[in-house]
Amino acid sequence: MRFPKVLLAAAIVTIAGCASEPHLMPTPAVFKDERLDFAPALPAELRSTRLPVFYATTRAPVPAGEPGHYANSPGDGLTLGVADVRLGEPGWTWSDLAASDRTNTVEEARPGAVERIREFGKVDAAGTLGEAERRFLAAIDAQLAKARNHELVLYVHGYRVTFDEVAVLMGSFAHYLGHGAMVTFQWPTGQYFWNYLTDCPRAERYIPDIERLIALLARSSAEKITVIAYSCGSPLLGAALARLRARHPEEGRAELARRYRLGNVIFVASDVDLKTFAREHVPPSLDLAQQLIVYASRNDRALGFSSLIAGASRLGKPDIADLTPEELERLAADPRFQVIDVSEVRGAHEMGGMKGHGYWYANEWIATDVTISLRYPIPPERRCLVNSPGTRVWRLPENYPECVAERLLAAFPELRRAGAR
């Protein structure tokens, strides 16, 4: 499909991601409920504004004397390490951070920073378990041993973000998850809008690295591993999971569950061809995971222009006419496959950047469901979602925050705030 140059330029400008100073996500709605107090569930030694975010990166280190930690250009191989992330202002205590959770808004983003990094070394290209991998796993296991949350989350980002920005954003998710272990796969991407046309296709070279990383994380002590991908990080994760599944053609779901312990596989605002996803990514993902969750929005303007450029609808803004009746029937038949339509959810759907593309961390209601899905493989109806009879498309009802809070109180009475009715 060919476009006039003016239209193509406008599309590239519009689809641009958002590179910004590192900041925390707004507080998920359930953490603002006056009846709930999550602090007692967090061990005292973890009540800090500093926490670790582990990483595997194919970015090059920044040159000496320049700000930041890793550059936007490709590096040599896959480096493992941990970033020490600060949440909030430099002088904040943990009580200050917790107080800000109850009052912050999307319009007043709280700052964060990567205060230092510690590299463990490069992954052995031969696939053996080297010193870097052992140190990486030992650090993850030590972090998991501190928390009551023994889950691990792996995040694959989209384009036009810095290393520090990704680490701080996912550090704020770790804060709401009661820590556990947060791991980011960080691939190199430029900071200009036109990098979309080059960086996302070039990132396909890192698919084997993501595959290798998931297999490595399965050697950790994590009880469950959740993987989540955003925007054009989604085709990378989908293809990596397909490769991982192909490693064990004779194994069924039970064997794969014991081997990799994948809970939820989550795709948010995903810039991947809908037909490719349905045919090549869904079957292996469902073989590997307990649930496959897709967040989509009709108001995602970035993916609307991506569809125009590609000439096909994207997973994050799907046109079901692109799928055959047989494909639709197969997807609808498996209750573990969930599509969550967030188009009508009230509140912000972006924090800067393109309209409607960053809802999964910018919107307090949607971020609540994402946070729950990062922690537990709970069916959608138990997460208070509703759907139309006979469909597998779910949505958040008008009483969503109240419903989630009530179910949490019923399941965990110890979360009730002292003095709350």
PDB file of C-alpha atoms in Angstrom, residues 12-283:
ATOM      1  CA  ILE A  12       4.955   8.944  11.418  1.00  0.00           C
ATOM      2  CA  VAL A  13       4.575  12.060  13.553  1.00  0.00           C
ATOM      3  CA  THR A  14       1.304  10.821  14.993  1.00  0.00           C
ATOM      4  CA  ILE A  15       2.482   7.322  15.839  1.00  0.00           C
ATOM      5  CA  ALA A  16       5.473   8.629  17.724  1.00  0.00           C
ATOM      6  CA  GLY A  17       5.982   7.224  21.196  1.00  0.00           C
ATOM      7  CA  CYS A  18       6.843   9.376  24.129  1.00  0.00           C
ATOM      8  CA  ALA A  19      10.382   9.846  25.405  1.00  0.00           C
ATOM      9  CA  SER A  20      10.398  11.831  28.652  1.00  0.00           C
ATOM     10  CA  GLU A  21      12.094  12.226  31.986  1.00  0.00           C
ATOM     11  CA  PRO A  22      11.691   9.132  34.167  1.00  0.00           C
ATOM     12  CA  HIS A  23       8.475   9.214  36.177  1.00  0.00           C
ATOM     13  CA  LEU A  24       6.211   6.938  38.165  1.00  0.00           C
ATOM     14  CA  MET A  25       2.872   5.725  36.886  1.00  0.00           C
ATOM     15  CA  PRO A  26      -0.265   7.117  38.550  1.00  0.00           C
ATOM     16  CA  THR A  27      -1.519   5.019  41.448  1.00  0.00           C
ATOM     17  CA  PRO A  28      -3.866   2.184  40.427  1.00  0.00           C
ATOM     18  CA  ALA A  29      -7.394   2.938  41.652  1.00  0.00           C
ATOM     19  CA  VAL A  30      -7.613   0.091  44.161  1.00  0.00           C
ATOM     20  CA  PHE A  31      -4.634   1.484  46.116  1.00  0.00           C
ATOM     21  CA  LYS A  32      -6.591   4.690  46.734  1.00  0.00           C
ATOM     22  CA  ASP A  33      -9.551   2.947  48.365  1.00  0.00           C
ATOM     23  CA  GLU A  34      -9.865   4.229  51.933  1.00  0.00           C
ATOM     24  CA  ARG A  35     -10.828   0.775  53.208  1.00  0.00           C
ATOM     25  CA  LEU A  36      -7.604  -0.883  52.088  1.00  0.00           C
ATOM     26  CA  ASP A  37      -4.132  -0.744  53.592  1.00  0.00           C
ATOM     27  CA  PHE A  38      -1.448  -2.704  51.754  1.00  0.00           C
ATOM     28  CA  ALA A  39       1.447  -1.575  53.948  1.00  0.00           C
ATOM     29  CA  PRO A  40       1.216  -4.410  56.506  1.00  0.00           C
ATOM     30  CA  ALA A  41       1.641  -6.948  53.705  1.00  0.00           C
ATOM     31  CA  LEU A  42       5.055  -5.490  52.838  1.00  0.00           C
ATOM     32  CA  PRO A  43       7.986  -6.711  54.969  1.00  0.00           C
ATOM     33  CA  ALA A  44       9.650  -3.898  56.910  1.00  0.00           C
ATOM     34  CA  GLU A  45      12.963  -4.276  55.084  1.00  0.00           C
ATOM     35  CA  LEU A  46      11.231  -3.548  51.761  1.00  0.00           C
ATOM     36  CA  ARG A  47       9.598  -0.317  52.950  1.00  0.00           C
ATOM     37  CA  SER A  48      11.933   1.913  51.050  1.00  0.00           C
ATOM     38  CA  THR A  49      11.856   4.324  48.124  1.00  0.00           C
ATOM     39  CA  ARG A  50      14.707   2.307  46.596  1.00  0.00           C
ATOM     40  CA  LEU A  51      14.153  -1.025  44.877  1.00  0.00           C
ATOM     41  CA  PRO A  52      15.902  -3.182  42.251  1.00  0.00           C
ATOM     42  CA  VAL A  53      14.795  -3.581  38.641  1.00  0.00           C
ATOM     43  CA  PHE A  54      16.717  -6.343  36.883  1.00  0.00           C
ATOM     44  CA  TYR A  55      17.519  -6.013  33.224  1.00  0.00           C
ATOM     45  CA  ALA A  56      18.844  -7.736  30.149  1.00  0.00           C
ATOM     46  CA  THR A  57      19.857  -5.233  27.493  1.00  0.00           C
ATOM     47  CA  THR A  58      21.241  -5.144  23.982  1.00  0.00           C
ATOM     48  CA  ARG A  59      21.886  -1.394  24.283  1.00  0.00           C
ATOM     49  CA  ALA A  60      25.412  -0.007  24.297  1.00  0.00           C
ATOM     50  CA  PRO A  61      26.703   1.682  27.476  1.00  0.00           C
ATOM     51  CA  VAL A  62      26.659   5.481  27.426  1.00  0.00           C
ATOM     52  CA  PRO A  63      30.057   7.076  26.715  1.00  0.00           C
ATOM     53  CA  ALA A  64      32.000   8.160  29.766  1.00  0.00           C
ATOM     54  CA  GLY A  65      30.880  11.527  31.097  1.00  0.00           C
ATOM     55  CA  GLU A  66      27.459  11.502  29.439  1.00  0.00           C
ATOM     56  CA  PRO A  67      24.194  11.273  31.398  1.00  0.00           C
ATOM     57  CA  GLY A  68      22.205   8.078  31.643  1.00  0.00           C
ATOM     58  CA  HIS A  69      23.378   4.479  31.768  1.00  0.00           C
ATOM     59  CA  TYR A  70      22.709   2.821  28.400  1.00  0.00           C
ATOM     60  CA  ALA A  71      22.507   4.516  25.029  1.00  0.00           C
ATOM     61  CA  ASN A  72      19.981   4.312  22.208  1.00  0.00           C
ATOM     62  CA  SER A  73      22.424   2.461  19.963  1.00  0.00           C
ATOM     63  CA  PRO A  74      23.057  -1.309  19.759  1.00  0.00           C
ATOM     64  CA  GLY A  75      25.685  -2.795  21.998  1.00  0.00           C
ATOM     65  CA  ASP A  76      27.803  -5.913  21.804  1.00  0.00           C
ATOM     66  CA  GLY A  77      25.745  -8.910  22.906  1.00  0.00           C
ATOM     67  CA  LEU A  78      23.262  -9.242  25.766  1.00  0.00           C
ATOM     68  CA  THR A  79      24.236  -7.673  29.102  1.00  0.00           C
ATOM     69  CA  LEU A  80      22.681  -8.683  32.420  1.00  0.00           C
ATOM     70  CA  GLY A  81      22.457  -6.414  35.437  1.00  0.00           C
ATOM     71  CA  VAL A  82      20.310  -4.662  38.015  1.00  0.00           C
ATOM     72  CA  ALA A  83      19.280  -1.014  38.231  1.00  0.00           C
ATOM     73  CA  ASP A  84      18.842   0.602  41.637  1.00  0.00           C
ATOM     74  CA  VAL A  85      15.692   2.696  41.154  1.00  0.00           C
ATOM     75  CA  ARG A  86      14.528   5.558  43.352  1.00  0.00           C
ATOM     76  CA  LEU A  87      10.804   6.270  43.456  1.00  0.00           C
ATOM     77  CA  GLY A  88       9.778   9.864  44.226  1.00  0.00           C
ATOM     78  CA  GLU A  89      11.816  12.913  45.186  1.00  0.00           C
ATOM     79  CA  PRO A  90      15.422  12.382  46.379  1.00  0.00           C
ATOM     80  CA  GLY A  91      14.649  13.150  50.025  1.00  0.00           C
ATOM     81  CA  TRP A  92      11.414  11.193  50.340  1.00  0.00           C
ATOM     82  CA  THR A  93      10.923   8.525  52.969  1.00  0.00           C
ATOM     83  CA  TRP A  94       8.822   5.436  52.328  1.00  0.00           C
ATOM     84  CA  SER A  95       5.989   7.126  54.258  1.00  0.00           C
ATOM     85  CA  ASP A  96       6.199  10.090  51.873  1.00  0.00           C
ATOM     86  CA  LEU A  97       5.951   7.749  48.898  1.00  0.00           C
ATOM     87  CA  ALA A  98       2.997   5.873  50.406  1.00  0.00           C
ATOM     88  CA  ALA A  99       1.227   9.155  51.168  1.00  0.00           C
ATOM     89  CA  SER A 100       1.741  10.326  47.585  1.00  0.00           C
ATOM     90  CA  ASP A 101       0.126   7.105  46.336  1.00  0.00           C
ATOM     91  CA  ARG A 102      -3.187   8.246  47.766  1.00  0.00           C
ATOM     92  CA  THR A 103      -3.174  11.763  46.301  1.00  0.00           C
ATOM     93  CA  ASN A 104      -1.255  11.791  43.001  1.00  0.00           C
ATOM     94  CA  THR A 105      -2.859  12.325  39.599  1.00  0.00           C
ATOM     95  CA  VAL A 106      -1.839  11.730  36.000  1.00  0.00           C
ATOM     96  CA  GLU A 107      -1.365  15.492  35.555  1.00  0.00           C
ATOM     97  CA  GLU A 108       1.296  15.623  38.273  1.00  0.00           C
ATOM     98  CA  ALA A 109       3.664  12.741  37.562  1.00  0.00           C
ATOM     99  CA  ARG A 110       6.031  11.916  40.387  1.00  0.00           C
ATOM    100  CA  PRO A 111       9.722  11.769  39.505  1.00  0.00           C
ATOM    101  CA  GLY A 112      11.999   8.770  39.734  1.00  0.00           C
ATOM    102  CA  ALA A 113      15.578   7.951  38.847  1.00  0.00           C
ATOM    103  CA  VAL A 114      18.053   5.168  38.226  1.00  0.00           C
ATOM    104  CA  GLU A 115      20.664   5.984  40.834  1.00  0.00           C
ATOM    105  CA  ARG A 116      23.167   3.343  39.746  1.00  0.00           C
ATOM    106  CA  ILE A 117      23.497   0.101  37.821  1.00  0.00           C
ATOM    107  CA  ARG A 118      25.418  -3.052  38.587  1.00  0.00           C
ATOM    108  CA  GLU A 119      26.403  -5.205  35.641  1.00  0.00           C
ATOM    109  CA  PHE A 120      26.773  -8.961  36.041  1.00  0.00           C
ATOM    110  CA  GLY A 121      28.327  -9.456  32.605  1.00  0.00           C
ATOM    111  CA  LYS A 122      27.348 -10.654  29.145  1.00  0.00           C
ATOM    112  CA  VAL A 123      25.330 -13.735  28.314  1.00  0.00           C
ATOM    113  CA  ASP A 124      27.400 -16.561  26.884  1.00  0.00           C
ATOM    114  CA  ALA A 125      26.666 -16.681  23.153  1.00  0.00           C
ATOM    115  CA  ALA A 126      27.167 -20.465  23.187  1.00  0.00           C
ATOM    116  CA  GLY A 127      24.121 -20.874  25.424  1.00  0.00           C
ATOM    117  CA  THR A 128      25.966 -22.227  28.456  1.00  0.00           C
ATOM    118  CA  LEU A 129      25.241 -21.027  31.993  1.00  0.00           C
ATOM    119  CA  GLY A 130      28.113 -18.642  32.596  1.00  0.00           C
ATOM    120  CA  GLU A 131      29.195 -16.467  35.513  1.00  0.00           C
ATOM    121  CA  ALA A 132      26.961 -13.554  34.459  1.00  0.00           C
ATOM    122  CA  GLU A 133      23.878 -15.766  34.356  1.00  0.00           C
ATOM    123  CA  ARG A 134      24.665 -17.285  37.762  1.00  0.00           C
ATOM    124  CA  ARG A 135      25.102 -13.867  39.393  1.00  0.00           C
ATOM    125  CA  PHE A 136      21.903 -12.616  37.734  1.00  0.00           C
ATOM    126  CA  LEU A 137      19.854 -15.575  39.003  1.00  0.00           C
ATOM    127  CA  ALA A 138      21.379 -15.367  42.477  1.00  0.00           C
ATOM    128  CA  ALA A 139      20.416 -11.689  42.764  1.00  0.00           C
ATOM    129  CA  ILE A 140      16.868 -12.396  41.594  1.00  0.00           C
ATOM    130  CA  ASP A 141      16.504 -15.273  44.055  1.00  0.00           C
ATOM    131  CA  ALA A 142      17.808 -13.085  46.890  1.00  0.00           C
ATOM    132  CA  GLN A 143      15.203 -10.441  46.049  1.00  0.00           C
ATOM    133  CA  LEU A 144      12.391 -13.012  45.893  1.00  0.00           C
ATOM    134  CA  ALA A 145      13.421 -14.402  49.280  1.00  0.00           C
ATOM    135  CA  LYS A 146      12.781 -11.000  50.902  1.00  0.00           C
ATOM    136  CA  ALA A 147       9.193 -10.607  49.753  1.00  0.00           C
ATOM    137  CA  ARG A 148       5.907 -12.393  50.296  1.00  0.00           C
ATOM    138  CA  ASN A 149       5.378 -11.964  46.571  1.00  0.00           C
ATOM    139  CA  HIS A 150       7.447 -14.684  44.906  1.00  0.00           C
ATOM    140  CA  GLU A 151       6.331 -13.818  41.370  1.00  0.00           C
ATOM    141  CA  LEU A 152       8.598 -12.587  38.579  1.00  0.00           C
ATOM    142  CA  VAL A 153       7.516 -10.150  35.843  1.00  0.00           C
ATOM    143  CA  LEU A 154       9.333  -9.726  32.526  1.00  0.00           C
ATOM    144  CA  TYR A 155       8.563  -6.593  30.483  1.00  0.00           C
ATOM    145  CA  VAL A 156       9.410  -5.928  26.803  1.00  0.00           C
ATOM    146  CA  HIS A 157       9.006  -2.228  25.971  1.00  0.00           C
ATOM    147  CA  GLY A 158       8.019  -0.378  22.810  1.00  0.00           C
ATOM    148  CA  TYR A 159      10.002   2.184  20.849  1.00  0.00           C
ATOM    149  CA  ARG A 160      11.308   5.680  21.667  1.00  0.00           C
ATOM    150  CA  VAL A 161      12.045   5.185  25.357  1.00  0.00           C
ATOM    151  CA  THR A 162      15.269   5.453  27.317  1.00  0.00           C
ATOM    152  CA  PHE A 163      16.758   2.791  29.553  1.00  0.00           C
ATOM    153  CA  ASP A 164      16.156   4.866  32.688  1.00  0.00           C
ATOM    154  CA  GLU A 165      12.563   5.685  31.728  1.00  0.00           C
ATOM    155  CA  VAL A 166      11.663   2.002  31.368  1.00  0.00           C
ATOM    156  CA  ALA A 167      13.395   1.033  34.611  1.00  0.00           C
ATOM    157  CA  VAL A 168      11.575   3.702  36.650  1.00  0.00           C
ATOM    158  CA  LEU A 169       8.168   2.941  35.134  1.00  0.00           C
ATOM    159  CA  MET A 170       8.482  -0.760  35.914  1.00  0.00           C
ATOM    160  CA  GLY A 171       9.925   0.053  39.323  1.00  0.00           C
ATOM    161  CA  SER A 172       6.647   1.781  40.139  1.00  0.00           C
ATOM    162  CA  PHE A 173       4.757  -1.362  39.079  1.00  0.00           C
ATOM    163  CA  ALA A 174       7.035  -3.381  41.389  1.00  0.00           C
ATOM    164  CA  HIS A 175       6.105  -0.991  44.205  1.00  0.00           C
ATOM    165  CA  TYR A 176       2.402  -1.813  43.768  1.00  0.00           C
ATOM    166  CA  LEU A 177       3.111  -5.524  43.387  1.00  0.00           C
ATOM    167  CA  GLY A 178       4.839  -5.689  46.764  1.00  0.00           C
ATOM    168  CA  HIS A 179       8.121  -6.061  44.866  1.00  0.00           C
ATOM    169  CA  GLY A 180       8.736  -9.666  43.856  1.00  0.00           C
ATOM    170  CA  ALA A 181      11.246  -9.513  40.983  1.00  0.00           C
ATOM    171  CA  MET A 182      10.840  -7.101  38.054  1.00  0.00           C
ATOM    172  CA  VAL A 183      12.916  -7.793  34.930  1.00  0.00           C
ATOM    173  CA  THR A 184      13.046  -5.616  31.809  1.00  0.00           C
ATOM    174  CA  PHE A 185      14.306  -6.595  28.374  1.00  0.00           C
ATOM    175  CA  GLN A 186      15.718  -3.357  26.971  1.00  0.00           C
ATOM    176  CA  TRP A 187      16.423  -3.099  23.241  1.00  0.00           C
ATOM    177  CA  PRO A 188      17.973  -0.049  21.545  1.00  0.00           C
ATOM    178  CA  THR A 189      15.659   2.566  20.114  1.00  0.00           C
ATOM    179  CA  GLY A 190      16.165   6.168  19.071  1.00  0.00           C
ATOM    180  CA  GLN A 191      14.373   9.177  20.484  1.00  0.00           C
ATOM    181  CA  TYR A 192      13.005  10.685  17.254  1.00  0.00           C
ATOM    182  CA  PHE A 193       9.549  10.046  15.838  1.00  0.00           C
ATOM    183  CA  TRP A 194      10.915   8.695  12.561  1.00  0.00           C
ATOM    184  CA  ASN A 195      12.794   5.921  14.389  1.00  0.00           C
ATOM    185  CA  TYR A 196       9.519   3.981  14.306  1.00  0.00           C
ATOM    186  CA  LEU A 197      10.111   3.018  10.664  1.00  0.00           C
ATOM    187  CA  THR A 198      13.558   1.572  11.364  1.00  0.00           C
ATOM    188  CA  ASP A 199      13.848   0.574  15.010  1.00  0.00           C
ATOM    189  CA  CYS A 200      10.827  -1.707  15.294  1.00  0.00           C
ATOM    190  CA  PRO A 201      11.777  -3.877  12.267  1.00  0.00           C
ATOM    191  CA  ARG A 202      15.441  -3.950  13.323  1.00  0.00           C
ATOM    192  CA  ALA A 203      14.457  -5.112  16.805  1.00  0.00           C
ATOM    193  CA  GLU A 204      13.442  -8.472  15.350  1.00  0.00           C
ATOM    194  CA  ARG A 205      17.115  -9.463  15.590  1.00  0.00           C
ATOM    195  CA  TYR A 206      16.648  -9.585  19.391  1.00  0.00           C
ATOM    196  CA  ILE A 207      13.916 -12.227  19.376  1.00  0.00           C
ATOM    197  CA  PRO A 208      16.413 -15.042  20.164  1.00  0.00           C
ATOM    198  CA  ASP A 209      17.688 -12.978  23.107  1.00  0.00           C
ATOM    199  CA  ILE A 210      14.174 -12.729  24.579  1.00  0.00           C
ATOM    200  CA  GLU A 211      13.685 -16.458  24.071  1.00  0.00           C
ATOM    201  CA  ARG A 212      16.982 -17.149  25.841  1.00  0.00           C
ATOM    202  CA  LEU A 213      16.086 -14.761  28.671  1.00  0.00           C
ATOM    203  CA  ILE A 214      12.742 -16.459  29.419  1.00  0.00           C
ATOM    204  CA  ALA A 215      14.462 -19.839  29.515  1.00  0.00           C
ATOM    205  CA  LEU A 216      17.065 -18.389  31.892  1.00  0.00           C
ATOM    206  CA  LEU A 217      14.420 -16.874  34.203  1.00  0.00           C
ATOM    207  CA  ALA A 218      12.774 -20.291  34.445  1.00  0.00           C
ATOM    208  CA  ARG A 219      15.906 -21.363  36.354  1.00  0.00           C
ATOM    209  CA  SER A 220      15.099 -18.852  39.110  1.00  0.00           C
ATOM    210  CA  SER A 221      13.142 -19.640  42.274  1.00  0.00           C
ATOM    211  CA  ALA A 222      10.095 -17.661  41.069  1.00  0.00           C
ATOM    212  CA  GLU A 223       6.820 -19.458  41.699  1.00  0.00           C
ATOM    213  CA  LYS A 224       5.245 -17.874  38.610  1.00  0.00           C
ATOM    214  CA  ILE A 225       6.578 -15.841  35.699  1.00  0.00           C
ATOM    215  CA  THR A 226       4.395 -13.265  33.963  1.00  0.00           C
ATOM    216  CA  VAL A 227       5.479 -11.724  30.660  1.00  0.00           C
ATOM    217  CA  ILE A 228       4.100  -8.461  29.287  1.00  0.00           C
ATOM    218  CA  ALA A 229       4.837  -6.603  26.050  1.00  0.00           C
ATOM    219  CA  TYR A 230       3.839  -3.132  24.880  1.00  0.00           C
ATOM    220  CA  SER A 231       3.405  -1.609  21.420  1.00  0.00           C
ATOM    221  CA  CYS A 232       6.083  -2.846  19.000  1.00  0.00           C
ATOM    222  CA  GLY A 233       7.669  -4.932  21.738  1.00  0.00           C
ATOM    223  CA  SER A 234       4.691  -7.262  21.232  1.00  0.00           C
ATOM    224  CA  PRO A 235       5.795  -8.951  17.982  1.00  0.00           C
ATOM    225  CA  LEU A 236       9.170  -9.584  19.615  1.00  0.00           C
ATOM    226  CA  LEU A 237       7.623 -11.355  22.591  1.00  0.00           C
ATOM    227  CA  GLY A 238       5.107 -13.258  20.458  1.00  0.00           C
ATOM    228  CA  ALA A 239       7.829 -14.616  18.176  1.00  0.00           C
ATOM    229  CA  ALA A 240      10.095 -15.449  21.144  1.00  0.00           C
ATOM    230  CA  LEU A 241       7.331 -17.502  22.765  1.00  0.00           C
ATOM    231  CA  ALA A 242       6.765 -19.341  19.475  1.00  0.00           C
ATOM    232  CA  ARG A 243      10.471 -20.215  19.345  1.00  0.00           C
ATOM    233  CA  LEU A 244      10.396 -21.316  22.985  1.00  0.00           C
ATOM    234  CA  ARG A 245       7.436 -23.606  22.304  1.00  0.00           C
ATOM    235  CA  ALA A 246       9.202 -25.089  19.290  1.00  0.00           C
ATOM    236  CA  ARG A 247      12.084 -26.214  21.510  1.00  0.00           C
ATOM    237  CA  HIS A 248       9.864 -28.940  22.993  1.00  0.00           C
ATOM    238  CA  PRO A 249       7.632 -30.325  20.237  1.00  0.00           C
ATOM    239  CA  GLU A 250       6.874 -33.513  22.178  1.00  0.00           C
ATOM    240  CA  GLU A 251       5.814 -31.811  25.403  1.00  0.00           C
ATOM    241  CA  GLY A 252       2.227 -30.935  26.290  1.00  0.00           C
ATOM    242  CA  ARG A 253       0.884 -28.094  28.393  1.00  0.00           C
ATOM    243  CA  ALA A 254       1.478 -29.832  31.704  1.00  0.00           C
ATOM    244  CA  GLU A 255       5.154 -30.442  30.939  1.00  0.00           C
ATOM    245  CA  LEU A 256       5.623 -26.905  29.634  1.00  0.00           C
ATOM    246  CA  ALA A 257       3.953 -25.480  32.742  1.00  0.00           C
ATOM    247  CA  ARG A 258       6.422 -27.321  34.968  1.00  0.00           C
ATOM    248  CA  ARG A 259       9.349 -26.283  32.791  1.00  0.00           C
ATOM    249  CA  TYR A 260       8.638 -22.532  32.407  1.00  0.00           C
ATOM    250  CA  ARG A 261       5.960 -21.714  35.052  1.00  0.00           C
ATOM    251  CA  LEU A 262       4.381 -18.990  32.917  1.00  0.00           C
ATOM    252  CA  GLY A 263       1.271 -17.498  34.505  1.00  0.00           C
ATOM    253  CA  ASN A 264      -0.150 -14.740  32.315  1.00  0.00           C
ATOM    254  CA  VAL A 265       1.131 -13.637  28.916  1.00  0.00           C
ATOM    255  CA  ILE A 266      -0.062 -10.053  28.414  1.00  0.00           C
ATOM    256  CA  PHE A 267      -0.093  -7.914  25.267  1.00  0.00           C
ATOM    257  CA  VAL A 268      -1.015  -4.231  25.706  1.00  0.00           C
ATOM    258  CA  ALA A 269      -1.608  -1.676  22.921  1.00  0.00           C
ATOM    259  CA  SER A 270       0.165  -4.159  20.688  1.00  0.00           C
ATOM    260  CA  ASP A 271       1.592  -3.109  17.344  1.00  0.00           C
ATOM    261  CA  VAL A 272       1.549  -6.550  15.756  1.00  0.00           C
ATOM    262  CA  ASP A 273      -0.392  -7.731  12.722  1.00  0.00           C
ATOM    263  CA  LEU A 274      -3.672  -9.270  13.889  1.00  0.00           C
ATOM    264  CA  LYS A 275      -3.536 -12.199  11.457  1.00  0.00           C
ATOM    265  CA  THR A 276       0.066 -13.003  12.372  1.00  0.00           C
ATOM    266  CA  PHE A 277      -0.809 -12.937  16.050  1.00  0.00           C
ATOM    267  CA  ALA A 278      -3.858 -15.192  15.665  1.00  0.00           C
ATOM    268  CA  ARG A 279      -2.076 -17.746  13.489  1.00  0.00           C
ATOM    269  CA  GLU A 280       1.490 -17.776  14.790  1.00  0.00           C
ATOM    270  CA  HIS A 281       1.513 -16.408  18.341  1.00  0.00           C
ATOM    271  CA  VAL A 282      -1.727 -17.511  20.015  1.00  0.00           C
ATOM    272  CA  PRO A 283      -1.254 -21.315  19.820  1.00  0.00           C
TER     273      PRO A 283
END
